[in-house]
XYZ file of C-alpha atoms in Angstrom:
115
model
C 51.044 179.944 74.368
C 52.766 176.670 73.771
C 50.979 173.412 74.617
C 53.541 172.548 77.336
C 52.739 175.787 79.178
C 49.037 174.929 79.226
C 49.606 171.667 81.077
C 50.061 172.070 84.801
C 52.409 169.884 86.764
C 50.790 167.387 89.064
C 51.280 167.705 92.808
C 53.634 164.735 92.740
C 55.762 166.342 90.034
C 55.925 169.596 92.001
C 57.009 167.778 95.147
C 59.617 165.826 93.192
C 61.195 169.091 91.991
C 61.554 170.275 95.599
C 62.686 166.926 96.929
C 65.608 167.086 99.356
C 66.952 163.782 100.601
C 66.853 163.440 104.367
C 70.254 163.596 106.011
C 71.550 160.154 106.802
C 71.344 159.313 110.452
C 74.491 158.394 112.275
C 74.573 154.625 112.670
C 73.653 153.748 116.200
C 76.459 152.218 118.176
C 75.897 149.144 120.286
C 77.554 148.200 123.523
C 79.011 145.162 121.798
C 80.633 147.394 119.147
C 82.222 149.473 121.896
C 83.425 146.288 123.583
C 84.941 144.990 120.333
C 86.708 148.279 119.556
C 88.152 148.546 123.047
C 89.278 144.929 123.005
C 90.915 145.307 119.573
C 92.779 148.440 120.692
C 93.730 146.871 124.037
C 92.093 149.864 125.744
C 89.435 150.400 128.379
C 86.079 152.191 128.300
C 85.841 155.534 130.082
C 82.634 157.327 131.050
C 83.520 161.026 131.468
C 80.196 161.869 133.107
C 80.786 159.638 136.113
C 84.583 159.452 135.686
C 84.604 155.662 135.660
C 87.004 153.287 133.930
C 86.000 149.730 132.974
C 87.817 146.893 131.312
C 86.084 145.721 128.139
C 84.919 142.583 129.981
C 83.515 144.542 132.941
C 81.754 146.879 130.538
C 80.201 144.006 128.575
C 78.917 142.282 131.714
C 77.473 145.488 133.157
C 75.739 146.415 129.918
C 74.195 142.961 129.601
C 72.911 142.977 133.174
C 71.891 146.555 133.808
C 71.493 149.113 131.037
C 71.106 147.001 127.942
C 72.904 149.627 125.861
C 71.148 152.929 126.580
C 71.985 155.023 123.456
C 72.529 158.287 125.358
C 74.980 156.609 127.687
C 76.784 154.811 124.876
C 77.296 158.057 122.933
C 79.289 159.635 125.729
C 81.625 156.689 126.319
C 85.247 156.892 125.218
C 87.716 154.155 124.384
C 91.035 155.134 125.909
C 94.360 153.819 127.041
C 94.053 153.299 130.827
C 97.513 154.851 131.259
C 95.810 158.185 130.450
C 93.649 157.672 133.527
C 96.650 156.864 135.696
C 98.456 159.984 134.480
C 95.400 162.184 135.055
C 94.945 160.801 138.579
C 98.621 161.381 139.339
C 98.363 165.002 138.183
C 95.285 165.547 140.362
C 97.026 164.047 143.376
C 100.126 166.163 142.744
C 98.010 169.305 142.492
C 96.180 168.441 145.721
C 99.497 167.739 147.469
C 100.892 171.099 146.325
C 97.802 172.927 147.588
C 98.007 171.098 150.916
C 101.684 172.034 151.334
C 100.897 175.715 150.707
C 98.093 175.547 153.271
C 100.263 173.795 155.875
C 102.952 176.439 155.384
C 100.406 179.222 155.921
C 99.112 177.570 159.107
C 102.627 177.061 160.509
C 103.633 180.645 159.672
C 100.457 181.983 161.251
C 101.005 180.201 164.553
C 104.719 181.076 164.665
C 103.673 184.716 165.108
C 101.939 183.889 168.391
C 104.785 182.017 170.091
């Protein structure tokens, strides 16, 4: 046996061989960062969970006063062009109008049979 084989590795050396660096955590985002990004892009902040749009200024004021930047809430927020919200609302209204027209037609046709 060679002398190197007779010497055991210390616990620290054994752990060092098996060392795996911890995955880097995603940098936490702050409400002020979201505000700055929205302001720079000339966009608004959208919360898809409650379907609410806020201007960057409204968002900043609300965060300062109420939530203080709850990380779970901040993660779900999106910075978007408010025109997207207008278009989505228009599509929803158009869909609702179309459904209403079909329903009105059914009602009218139904009662025509009894006259």
